[in-house]
Short mmCIF file of C-alpha atoms and ligand atoms in Angstrom, two decimals:
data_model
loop_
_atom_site.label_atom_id
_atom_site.label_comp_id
_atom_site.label_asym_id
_atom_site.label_seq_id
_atom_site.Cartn_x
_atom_site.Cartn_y
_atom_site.Cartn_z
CA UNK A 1 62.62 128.98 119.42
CA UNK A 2 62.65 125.15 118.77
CA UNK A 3 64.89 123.35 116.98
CA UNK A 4 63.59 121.81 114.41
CA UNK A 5 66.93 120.90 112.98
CA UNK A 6 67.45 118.90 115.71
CA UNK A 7 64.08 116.62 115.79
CA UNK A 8 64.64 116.54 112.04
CA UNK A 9 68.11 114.93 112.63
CA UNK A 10 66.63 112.95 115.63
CA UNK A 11 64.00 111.73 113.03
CA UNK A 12 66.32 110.91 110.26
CA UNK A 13 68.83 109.44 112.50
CA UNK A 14 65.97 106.95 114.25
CA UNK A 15 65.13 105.55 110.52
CA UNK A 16 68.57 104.74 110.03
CA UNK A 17 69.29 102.85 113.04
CA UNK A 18 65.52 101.35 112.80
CA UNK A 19 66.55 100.18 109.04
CA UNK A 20 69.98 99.23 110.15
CA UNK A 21 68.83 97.00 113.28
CA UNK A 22 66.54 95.54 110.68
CA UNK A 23 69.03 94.35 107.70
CA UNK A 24 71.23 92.84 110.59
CA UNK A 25 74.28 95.64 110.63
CA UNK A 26 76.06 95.91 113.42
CA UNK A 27 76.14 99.22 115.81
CA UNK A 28 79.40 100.04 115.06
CA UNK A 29 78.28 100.34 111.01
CA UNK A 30 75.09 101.93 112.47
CA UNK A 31 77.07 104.83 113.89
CA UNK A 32 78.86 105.11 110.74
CA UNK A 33 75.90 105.57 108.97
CA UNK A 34 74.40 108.57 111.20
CA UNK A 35 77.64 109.84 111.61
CA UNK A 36 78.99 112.70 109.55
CA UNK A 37 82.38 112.02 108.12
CA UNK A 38 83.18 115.63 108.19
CA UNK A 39 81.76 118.66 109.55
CA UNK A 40 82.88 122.10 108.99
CA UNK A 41 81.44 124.96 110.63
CA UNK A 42 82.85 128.53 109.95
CA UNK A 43 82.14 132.21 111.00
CA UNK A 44 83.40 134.69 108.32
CA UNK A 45 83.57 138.48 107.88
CA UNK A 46 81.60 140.18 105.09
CA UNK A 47 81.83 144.07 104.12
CA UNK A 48 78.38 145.27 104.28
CA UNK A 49 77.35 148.54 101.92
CA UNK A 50 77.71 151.02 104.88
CA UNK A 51 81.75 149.93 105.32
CA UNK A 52 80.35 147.84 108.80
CA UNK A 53 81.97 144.25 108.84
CA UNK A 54 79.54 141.74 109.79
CA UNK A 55 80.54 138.02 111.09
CA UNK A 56 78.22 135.48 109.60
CA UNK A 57 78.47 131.29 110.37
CA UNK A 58 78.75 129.19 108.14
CA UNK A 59 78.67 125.16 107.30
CA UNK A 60 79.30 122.55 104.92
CA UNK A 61 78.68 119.04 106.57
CA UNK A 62 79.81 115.99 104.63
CA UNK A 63 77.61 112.75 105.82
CA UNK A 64 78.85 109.84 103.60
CA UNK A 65 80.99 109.41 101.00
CA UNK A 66 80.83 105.69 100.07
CA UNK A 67 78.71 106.40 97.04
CA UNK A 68 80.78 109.24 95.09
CA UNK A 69 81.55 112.72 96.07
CA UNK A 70 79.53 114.33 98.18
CA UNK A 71 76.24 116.09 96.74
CA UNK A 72 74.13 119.02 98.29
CA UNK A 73 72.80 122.40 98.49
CA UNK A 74 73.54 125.49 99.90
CA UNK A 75 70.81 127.21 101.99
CA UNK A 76 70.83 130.78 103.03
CA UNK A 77 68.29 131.77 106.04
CA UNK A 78 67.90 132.78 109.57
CA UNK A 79 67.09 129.24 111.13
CA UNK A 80 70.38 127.12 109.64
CA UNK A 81 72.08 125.63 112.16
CA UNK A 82 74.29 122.72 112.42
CA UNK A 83 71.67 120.17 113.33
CA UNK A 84 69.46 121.13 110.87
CA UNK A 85 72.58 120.72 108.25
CA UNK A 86 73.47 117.68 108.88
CA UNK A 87 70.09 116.16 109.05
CA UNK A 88 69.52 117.26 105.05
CA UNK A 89 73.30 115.97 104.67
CA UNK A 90 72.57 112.70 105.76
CA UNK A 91 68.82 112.42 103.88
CA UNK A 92 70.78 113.45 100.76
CA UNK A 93 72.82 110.34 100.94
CA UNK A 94 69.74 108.46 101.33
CA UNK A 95 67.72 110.39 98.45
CA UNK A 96 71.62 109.92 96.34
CA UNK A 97 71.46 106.14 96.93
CA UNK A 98 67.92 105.61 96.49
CA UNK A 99 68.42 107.57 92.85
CA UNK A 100 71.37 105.18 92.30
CA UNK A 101 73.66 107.98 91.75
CA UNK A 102 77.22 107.90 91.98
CA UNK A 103 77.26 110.61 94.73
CA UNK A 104 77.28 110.72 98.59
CA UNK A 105 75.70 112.82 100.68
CA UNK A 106 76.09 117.03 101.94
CA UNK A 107 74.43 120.17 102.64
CA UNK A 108 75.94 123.56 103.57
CA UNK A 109 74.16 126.72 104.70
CA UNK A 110 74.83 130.76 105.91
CA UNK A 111 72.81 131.77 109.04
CA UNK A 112 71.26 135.06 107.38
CA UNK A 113 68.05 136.87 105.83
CA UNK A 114 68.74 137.26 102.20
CA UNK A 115 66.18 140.07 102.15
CA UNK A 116 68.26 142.19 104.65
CA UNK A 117 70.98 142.21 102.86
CA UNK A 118 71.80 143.98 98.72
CA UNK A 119 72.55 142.05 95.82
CA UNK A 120 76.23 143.19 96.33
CA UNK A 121 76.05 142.46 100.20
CA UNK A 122 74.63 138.72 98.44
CA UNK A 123 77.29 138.42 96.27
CA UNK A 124 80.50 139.00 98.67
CA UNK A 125 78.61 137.17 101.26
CA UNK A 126 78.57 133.87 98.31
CA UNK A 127 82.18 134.73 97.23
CA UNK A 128 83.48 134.78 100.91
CA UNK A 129 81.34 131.52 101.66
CA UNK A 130 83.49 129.94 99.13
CA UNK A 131 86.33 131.05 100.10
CA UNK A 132 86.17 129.46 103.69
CA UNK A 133 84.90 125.52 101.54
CA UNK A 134 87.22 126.03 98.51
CA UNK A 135 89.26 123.89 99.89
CA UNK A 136 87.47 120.34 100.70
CA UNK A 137 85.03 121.10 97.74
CA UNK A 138 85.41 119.75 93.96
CA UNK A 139 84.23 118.13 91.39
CA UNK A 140 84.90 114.49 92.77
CA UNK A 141 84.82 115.88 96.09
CA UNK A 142 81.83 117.76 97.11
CA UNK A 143 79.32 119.34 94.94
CA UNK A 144 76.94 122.05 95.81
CA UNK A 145 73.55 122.93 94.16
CA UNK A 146 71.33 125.54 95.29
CA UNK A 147 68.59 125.33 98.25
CA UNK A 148 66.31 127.27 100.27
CA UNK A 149 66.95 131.33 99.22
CA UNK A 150 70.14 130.27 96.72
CA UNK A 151 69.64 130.53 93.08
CA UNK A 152 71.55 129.80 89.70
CA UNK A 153 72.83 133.76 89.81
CA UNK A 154 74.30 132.96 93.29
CA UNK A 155 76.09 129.40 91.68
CA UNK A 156 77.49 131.32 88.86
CA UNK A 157 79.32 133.60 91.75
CA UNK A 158 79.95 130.52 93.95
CA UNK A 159 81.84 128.72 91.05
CA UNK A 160 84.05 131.91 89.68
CA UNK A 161 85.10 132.44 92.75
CA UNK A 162 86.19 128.95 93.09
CA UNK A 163 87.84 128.44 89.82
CA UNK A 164 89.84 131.95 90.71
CA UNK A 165 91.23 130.06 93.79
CA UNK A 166 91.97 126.89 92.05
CA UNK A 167 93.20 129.02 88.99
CA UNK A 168 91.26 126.68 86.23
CA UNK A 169 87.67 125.85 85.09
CA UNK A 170 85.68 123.31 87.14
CA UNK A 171 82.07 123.92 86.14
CA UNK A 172 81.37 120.25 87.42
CA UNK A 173 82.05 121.73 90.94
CA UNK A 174 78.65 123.25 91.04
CA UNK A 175 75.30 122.44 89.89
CA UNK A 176 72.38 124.53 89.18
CA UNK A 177 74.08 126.99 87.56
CA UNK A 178 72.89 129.10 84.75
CA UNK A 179 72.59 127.74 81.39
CA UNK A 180 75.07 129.91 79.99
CA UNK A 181 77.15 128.90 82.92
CA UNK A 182 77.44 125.51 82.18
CA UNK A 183 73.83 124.64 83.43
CA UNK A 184 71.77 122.29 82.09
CA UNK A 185 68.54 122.06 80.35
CA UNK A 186 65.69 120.58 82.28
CA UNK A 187 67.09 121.21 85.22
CA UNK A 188 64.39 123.90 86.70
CA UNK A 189 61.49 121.85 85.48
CA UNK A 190 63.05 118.84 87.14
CA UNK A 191 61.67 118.24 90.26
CA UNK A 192 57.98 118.44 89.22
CA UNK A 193 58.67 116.28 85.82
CA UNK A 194 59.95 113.61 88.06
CA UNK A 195 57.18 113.52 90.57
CA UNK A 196 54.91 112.84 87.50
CA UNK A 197 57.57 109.88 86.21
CA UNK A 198 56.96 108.39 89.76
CA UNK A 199 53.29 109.19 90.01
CA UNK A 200 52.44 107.40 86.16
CA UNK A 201 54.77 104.52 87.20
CA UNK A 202 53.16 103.95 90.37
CA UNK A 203 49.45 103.99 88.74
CA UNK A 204 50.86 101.99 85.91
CA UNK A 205 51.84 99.35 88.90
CA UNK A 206 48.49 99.93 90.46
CA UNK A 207 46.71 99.31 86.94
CA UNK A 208 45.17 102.94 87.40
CA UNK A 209 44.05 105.79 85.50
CA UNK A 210 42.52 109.14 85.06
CA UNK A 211 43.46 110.85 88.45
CA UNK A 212 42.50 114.01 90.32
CA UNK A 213 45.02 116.20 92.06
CA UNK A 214 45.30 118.59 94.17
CA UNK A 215 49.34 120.19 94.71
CA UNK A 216 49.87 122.06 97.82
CA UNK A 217 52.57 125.05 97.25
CA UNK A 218 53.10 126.56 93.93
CA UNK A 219 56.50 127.37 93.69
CA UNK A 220 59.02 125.57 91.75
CA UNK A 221 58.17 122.24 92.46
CA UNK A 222 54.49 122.67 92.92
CA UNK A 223 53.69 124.37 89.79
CA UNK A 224 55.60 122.20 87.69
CA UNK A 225 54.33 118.93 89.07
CA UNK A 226 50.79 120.66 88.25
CA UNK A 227 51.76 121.59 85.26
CA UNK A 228 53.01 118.99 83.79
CA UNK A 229 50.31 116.58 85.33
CA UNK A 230 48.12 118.47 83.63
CA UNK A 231 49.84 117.88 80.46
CA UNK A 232 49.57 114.40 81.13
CA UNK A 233 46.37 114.17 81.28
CA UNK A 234 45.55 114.51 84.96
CA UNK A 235 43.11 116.59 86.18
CA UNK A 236 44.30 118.97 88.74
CA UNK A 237 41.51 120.22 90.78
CA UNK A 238 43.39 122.29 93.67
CA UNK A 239 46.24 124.07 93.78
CA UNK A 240 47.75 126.65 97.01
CA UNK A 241 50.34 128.94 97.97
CA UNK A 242 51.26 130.48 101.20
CA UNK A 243 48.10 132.85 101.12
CA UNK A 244 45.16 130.07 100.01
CA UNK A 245 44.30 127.85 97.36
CA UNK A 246 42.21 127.51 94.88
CA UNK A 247 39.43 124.12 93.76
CA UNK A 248 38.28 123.95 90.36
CA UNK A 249 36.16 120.62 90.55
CA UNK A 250 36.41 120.34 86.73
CA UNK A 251 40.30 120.88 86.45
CA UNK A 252 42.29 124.26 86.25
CA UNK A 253 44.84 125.00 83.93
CA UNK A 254 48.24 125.85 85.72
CA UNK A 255 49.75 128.21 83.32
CA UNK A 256 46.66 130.25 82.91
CA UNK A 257 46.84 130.08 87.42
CA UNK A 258 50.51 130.96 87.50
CA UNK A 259 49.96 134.09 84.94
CA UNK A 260 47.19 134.59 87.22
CA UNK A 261 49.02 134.42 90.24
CA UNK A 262 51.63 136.70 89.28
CA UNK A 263 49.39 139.42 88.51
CA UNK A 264 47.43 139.12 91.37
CA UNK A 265 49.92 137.86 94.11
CA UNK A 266 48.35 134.71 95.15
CA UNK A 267 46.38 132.05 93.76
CA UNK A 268 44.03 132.72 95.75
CA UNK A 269 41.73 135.11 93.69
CA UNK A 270 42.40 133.84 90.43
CA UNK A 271 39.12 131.73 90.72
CA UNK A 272 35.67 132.69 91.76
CA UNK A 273 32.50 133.93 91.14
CA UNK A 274 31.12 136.81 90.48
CA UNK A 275 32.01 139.43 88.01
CA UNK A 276 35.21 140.69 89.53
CA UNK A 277 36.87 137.47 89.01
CA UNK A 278 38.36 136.35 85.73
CA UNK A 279 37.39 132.55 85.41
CA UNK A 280 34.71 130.67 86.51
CA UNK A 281 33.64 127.69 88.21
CA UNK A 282 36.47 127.65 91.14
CA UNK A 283 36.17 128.31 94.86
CA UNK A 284 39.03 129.88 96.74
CA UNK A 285 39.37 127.11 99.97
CA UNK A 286 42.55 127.08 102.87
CA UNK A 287 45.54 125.21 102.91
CA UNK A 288 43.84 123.19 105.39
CA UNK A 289 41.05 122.35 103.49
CA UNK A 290 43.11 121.34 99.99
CA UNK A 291 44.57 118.69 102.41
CA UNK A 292 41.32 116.93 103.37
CA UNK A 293 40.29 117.31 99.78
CA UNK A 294 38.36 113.79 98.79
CA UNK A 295 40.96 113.98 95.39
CA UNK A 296 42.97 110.50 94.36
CA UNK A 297 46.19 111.80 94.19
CA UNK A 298 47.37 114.67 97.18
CA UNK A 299 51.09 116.40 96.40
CA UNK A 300 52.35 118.53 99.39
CA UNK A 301 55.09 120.67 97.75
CA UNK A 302 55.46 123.36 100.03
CA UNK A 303 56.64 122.78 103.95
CA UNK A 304 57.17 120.16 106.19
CA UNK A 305 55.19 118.35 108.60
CA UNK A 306 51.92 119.85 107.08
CA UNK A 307 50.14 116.31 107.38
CA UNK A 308 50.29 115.48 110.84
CA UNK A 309 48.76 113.82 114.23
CA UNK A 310 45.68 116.73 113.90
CA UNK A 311 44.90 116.64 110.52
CA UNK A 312 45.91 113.13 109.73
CA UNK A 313 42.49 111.24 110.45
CA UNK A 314 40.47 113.62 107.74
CA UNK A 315 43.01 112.77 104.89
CA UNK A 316 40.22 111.22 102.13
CA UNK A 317 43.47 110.89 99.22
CA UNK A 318 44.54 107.45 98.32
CA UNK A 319 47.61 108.01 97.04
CA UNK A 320 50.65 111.17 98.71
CA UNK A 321 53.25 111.87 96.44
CA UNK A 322 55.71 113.94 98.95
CA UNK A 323 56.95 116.53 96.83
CA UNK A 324 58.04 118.60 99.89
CA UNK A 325 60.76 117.39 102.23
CA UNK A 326 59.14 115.87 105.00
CA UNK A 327 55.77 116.82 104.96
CA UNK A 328 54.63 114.05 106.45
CA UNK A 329 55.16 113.73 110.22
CA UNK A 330 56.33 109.78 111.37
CA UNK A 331 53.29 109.14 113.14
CA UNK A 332 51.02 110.74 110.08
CA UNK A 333 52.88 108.57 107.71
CA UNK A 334 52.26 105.28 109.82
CA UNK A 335 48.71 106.01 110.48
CA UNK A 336 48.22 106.93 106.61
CA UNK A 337 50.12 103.51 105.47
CA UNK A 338 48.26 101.42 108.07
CA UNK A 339 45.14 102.83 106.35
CA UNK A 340 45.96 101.21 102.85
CA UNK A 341 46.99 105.26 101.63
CA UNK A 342 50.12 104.55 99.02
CA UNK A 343 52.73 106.98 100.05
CA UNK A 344 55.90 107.84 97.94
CA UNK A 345 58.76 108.69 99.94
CA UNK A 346 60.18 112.18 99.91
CA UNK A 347 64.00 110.39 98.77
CA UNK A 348 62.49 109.34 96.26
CA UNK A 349 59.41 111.10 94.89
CA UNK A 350 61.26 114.92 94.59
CA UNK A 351 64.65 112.71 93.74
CA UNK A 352 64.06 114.43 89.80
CA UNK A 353 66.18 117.43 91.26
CA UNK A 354 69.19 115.92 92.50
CA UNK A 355 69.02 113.42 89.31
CA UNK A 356 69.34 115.98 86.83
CA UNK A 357 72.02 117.73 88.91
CA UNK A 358 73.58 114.39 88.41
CA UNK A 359 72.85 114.60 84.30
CA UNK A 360 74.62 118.58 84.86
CA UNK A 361 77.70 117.43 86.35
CA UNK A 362 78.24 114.67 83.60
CA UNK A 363 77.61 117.08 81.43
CA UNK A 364 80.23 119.47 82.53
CA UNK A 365 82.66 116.56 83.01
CA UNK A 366 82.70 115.50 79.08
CA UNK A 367 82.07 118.94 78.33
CA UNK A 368 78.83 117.92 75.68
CA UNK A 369 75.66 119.22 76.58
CA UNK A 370 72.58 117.37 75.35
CA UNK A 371 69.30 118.49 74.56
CA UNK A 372 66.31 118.75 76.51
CA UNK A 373 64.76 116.00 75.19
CA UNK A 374 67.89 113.95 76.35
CA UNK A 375 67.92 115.30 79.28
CA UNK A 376 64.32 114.65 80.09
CA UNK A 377 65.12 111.14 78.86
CA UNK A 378 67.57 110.00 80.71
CA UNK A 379 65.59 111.90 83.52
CA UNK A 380 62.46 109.35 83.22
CA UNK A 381 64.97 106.13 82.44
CA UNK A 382 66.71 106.69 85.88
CA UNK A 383 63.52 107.10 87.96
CA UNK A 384 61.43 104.95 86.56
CA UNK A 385 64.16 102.33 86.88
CA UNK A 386 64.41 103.64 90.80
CA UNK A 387 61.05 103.60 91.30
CA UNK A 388 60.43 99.94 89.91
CA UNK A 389 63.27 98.71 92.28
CA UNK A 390 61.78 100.07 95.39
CA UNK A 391 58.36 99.14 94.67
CA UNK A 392 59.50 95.44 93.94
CA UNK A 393 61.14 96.01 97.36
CA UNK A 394 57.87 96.74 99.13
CA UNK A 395 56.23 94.27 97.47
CA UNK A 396 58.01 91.69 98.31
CA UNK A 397 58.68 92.23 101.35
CA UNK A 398 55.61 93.79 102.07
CA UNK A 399 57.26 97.02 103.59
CA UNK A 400 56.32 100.36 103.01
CA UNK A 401 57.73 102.62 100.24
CA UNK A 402 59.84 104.36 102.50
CA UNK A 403 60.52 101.69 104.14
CA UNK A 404 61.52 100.03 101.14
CA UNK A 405 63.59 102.88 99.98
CA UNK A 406 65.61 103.33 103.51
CA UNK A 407 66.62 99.71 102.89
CA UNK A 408 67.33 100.05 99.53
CA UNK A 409 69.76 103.41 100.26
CA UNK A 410 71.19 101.41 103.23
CA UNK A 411 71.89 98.26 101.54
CA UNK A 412 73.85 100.51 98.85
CA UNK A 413 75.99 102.22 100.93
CA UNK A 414 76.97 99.99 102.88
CA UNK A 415 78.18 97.27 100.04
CA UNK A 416 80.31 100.87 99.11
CA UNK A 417 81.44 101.15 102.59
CA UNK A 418 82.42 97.31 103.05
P1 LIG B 1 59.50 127.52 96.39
O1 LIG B 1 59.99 128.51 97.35
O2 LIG B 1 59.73 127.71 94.93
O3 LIG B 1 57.92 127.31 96.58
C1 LIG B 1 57.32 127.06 97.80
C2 LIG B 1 55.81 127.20 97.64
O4 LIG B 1 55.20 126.88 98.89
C3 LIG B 1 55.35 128.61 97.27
O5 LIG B 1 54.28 128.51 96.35
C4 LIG B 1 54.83 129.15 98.59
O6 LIG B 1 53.82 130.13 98.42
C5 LIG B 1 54.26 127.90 99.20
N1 LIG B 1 54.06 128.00 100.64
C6 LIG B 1 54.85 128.62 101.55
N2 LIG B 1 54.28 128.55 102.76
C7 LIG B 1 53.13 127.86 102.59
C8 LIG B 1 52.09 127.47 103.46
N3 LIG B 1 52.11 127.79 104.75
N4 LIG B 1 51.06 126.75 102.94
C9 LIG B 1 51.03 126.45 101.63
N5 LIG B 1 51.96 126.82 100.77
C10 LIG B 1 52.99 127.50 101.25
O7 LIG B 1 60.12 126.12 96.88
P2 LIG B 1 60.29 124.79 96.04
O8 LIG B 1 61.63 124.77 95.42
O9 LIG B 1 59.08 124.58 95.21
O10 LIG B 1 60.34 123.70 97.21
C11 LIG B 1 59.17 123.19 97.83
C12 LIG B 1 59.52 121.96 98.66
O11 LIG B 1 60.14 120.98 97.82
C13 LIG B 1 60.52 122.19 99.80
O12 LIG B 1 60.21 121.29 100.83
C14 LIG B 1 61.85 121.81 99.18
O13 LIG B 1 62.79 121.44 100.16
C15 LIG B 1 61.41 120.63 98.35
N6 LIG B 1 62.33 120.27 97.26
C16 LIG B 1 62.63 121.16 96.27
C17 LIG B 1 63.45 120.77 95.23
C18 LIG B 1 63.76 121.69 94.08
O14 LIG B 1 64.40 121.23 93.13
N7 LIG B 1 63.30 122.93 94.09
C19 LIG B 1 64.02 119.47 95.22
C20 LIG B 1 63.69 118.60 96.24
C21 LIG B 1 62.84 119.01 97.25
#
């Protein structure tokens, strides 16, 4: 099977050295910059149900640490490897800087399929995991979040097991925890509310209004973006999951879709005509097609490299808000920016998660947790005030946004490193 770890750290690595050679650094800063400082790869015995032990690998990789501790999350599926690992480790300290947090960057992972294995198998599996990082993780170290197939349940288990090794409370060493836990409020709804920040800054820049949308995926980031677009006023005419999407030209309402959805397992049929549907006035269309939608404003929020050299040409949206990681290939994303389409950078447009895992670990620090409202707050402060730095950026220097924001990260880290 191909890597795509690897061209993902080939890709990452190439706009580093691109945006290096560009502010002037010199090669041997360059390699510091796409080298990890530390990598840790581990293979670890778990006690299945049935008495078998089972080796799994593991890895923690920790890219930079000019910035502040490291910051990252830990993924659990089949296809982890240690290229793929350290290519999210080293965008994380890009998306960290870019945020302006105080925090460098990491990402850890467990080659497995969650659904093979029982909640049990899940939780030894997390508490072993931790066992093998305990050591060269911590609150001013390296902090985990969840990823891909981890879950607040999963970072309650990660963190007792690591305060039993440590023998005291550190609920700043993990974030995304339950509320109960030491979580934080705002934290789920995060990544969607501060694609919206970014979206309403950038059309406040643009002197814009009244926008349609369509949102590709409708998972945790897609449905909240929707939804809280939606709440903003926006009309958002398409929405997808993995099955099909949906177009409602007058607007759909995404809490009435994701009831919908859950009931009947996609949103696919929750709009159509005829009698055995229960609202009118949509048309169920592909993936594909939401994509080449003629909408103003087109959020991929589900996989990676879904706008690319085939499809790129019938894009009609004027503005891409990457939601997703990547989903944009290179050559889609120059084409598109040649073209006049205004593209916000994956480090920075789904940067809402990571900054209020940033507002939970202060939290847990000072032990005070504020309200959502607070939360939400400081949420819209931090990325409106990162947003307004890398669009002066590209504006003056007339650079792209990502551009703009691999400068911006670089130029950061570096004056940390120096
Ligand atoms: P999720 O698992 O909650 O949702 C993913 C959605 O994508 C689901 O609706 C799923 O049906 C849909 N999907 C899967 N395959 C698809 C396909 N072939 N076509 C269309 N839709 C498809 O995941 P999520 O947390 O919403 O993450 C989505 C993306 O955002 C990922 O790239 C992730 O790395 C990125 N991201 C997430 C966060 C976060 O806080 N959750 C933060 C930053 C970036």
């Amino acid at each position: 099977m191909e890597n795509q770890g690897k061209k993902m750290l080939e890709s990452a690595q190439s706009l580093i050295i691109k945006t290096g050679k560009k502010l002037g650094l010199d090669n041997q800063l360059i390699k510091r910059l796409i080298e990890p400082e530390m990598v840790h790869e581990f293979n670890f015995p778990v006690k299945m149900d049935n008495g078998e032990i089972k080796l799994f690998k593991g890895f923690r990789i920790q890219h930079n640490s000019a910035l502040g501790p490291y910051k990252g999350g830990i993924r659990f599926h089949p296809q982890v490897n240690r290229e793929e690992s350290q290519a999210l480790a080293t965008l994380m300290s890009i998306k960290c800087s870019v945020a302006g947090l105080p925090y460098g960057g990491g990402k850890g992972g467990v080659v497995l399929n969650p659904k093979e294995l029982s909640e049990d198998e899940l939780e030894r599996l997390s508490r072993k995991y931790v066992d093998q990082i305990a050591a060269f993780i911590g609150e001013n170290i390296d902090v985990p979040a969840p990823d891909v197939n981890t879950n607040p349940k999963i970072m309650a288990w990660m963190l007792d097991e690591y305060e039993k090794i440590i023998g005291r409370k550190s609920p700043a060493t993990f974030t995304g925890k339950p509320i109960e836990k030491g979580g934080s409020l705002g934290r789920t709804e995060a990544t969607g509310r501060g694609g919206v920040i970014i979206l309403n800054a950038l059309l406040s820049k643009l002197r814009k209004k009244s926008h349609s949308i369509a949102v590709q995926g409708f998972g945790n980031v897609g449905y909240y973006f929707a939804k809280i677009a939606a709440e903003s006023g926006f009309k958002v005419v398409a929405v997808s999951d993995s099955r099909g999407g949906v177009l409602v030209k007058d607007g759909l309402d995404p809490q009435t879709t994701l009831k919908c959805k859950n009931e009947k397992g996609s949103v696919a049929g929750c709009y159509c005509r005829g009698s055995v549907c229960d609202l009118s006035f949509g048309q169920p269309i592909s993936n594909e097609e939401l994509l080449e939608l003629p909408v103003d404003v087109l959020v991929p929020a589900a996989l990676e490299n879904v706008i690319n050299e085939k499809n790129m040409k019938k894009i009609k949206a004027k503005i891409i808000i990457e939601m997703a990681n990547g989903p944009l290939t290179e050559e889609a994303y120059e084409y598109l920016n040649e073209k006049g389409v205004i593209i916000v950078p994956d480090v920075l447009a789904n940067s809402g998660g990571v900054t209020v895992s940033y507002l939970e670990w202060v939290q847990g620090k000072q032990g005070y947790w504020w309200t959502e409202e607070e939360v939400n707050q400081r949420l819209k402060d931090s990325l409106e005030k990162a947003f307004a730095g890398i669009w002066q950026k590209s504006q003056s220097k007339k650079i792209s946004l990502k551009q703009a924001a691999f400068e911006t990260a670089i130029e950061r880290i570096v004056a940390a490193m120096r």
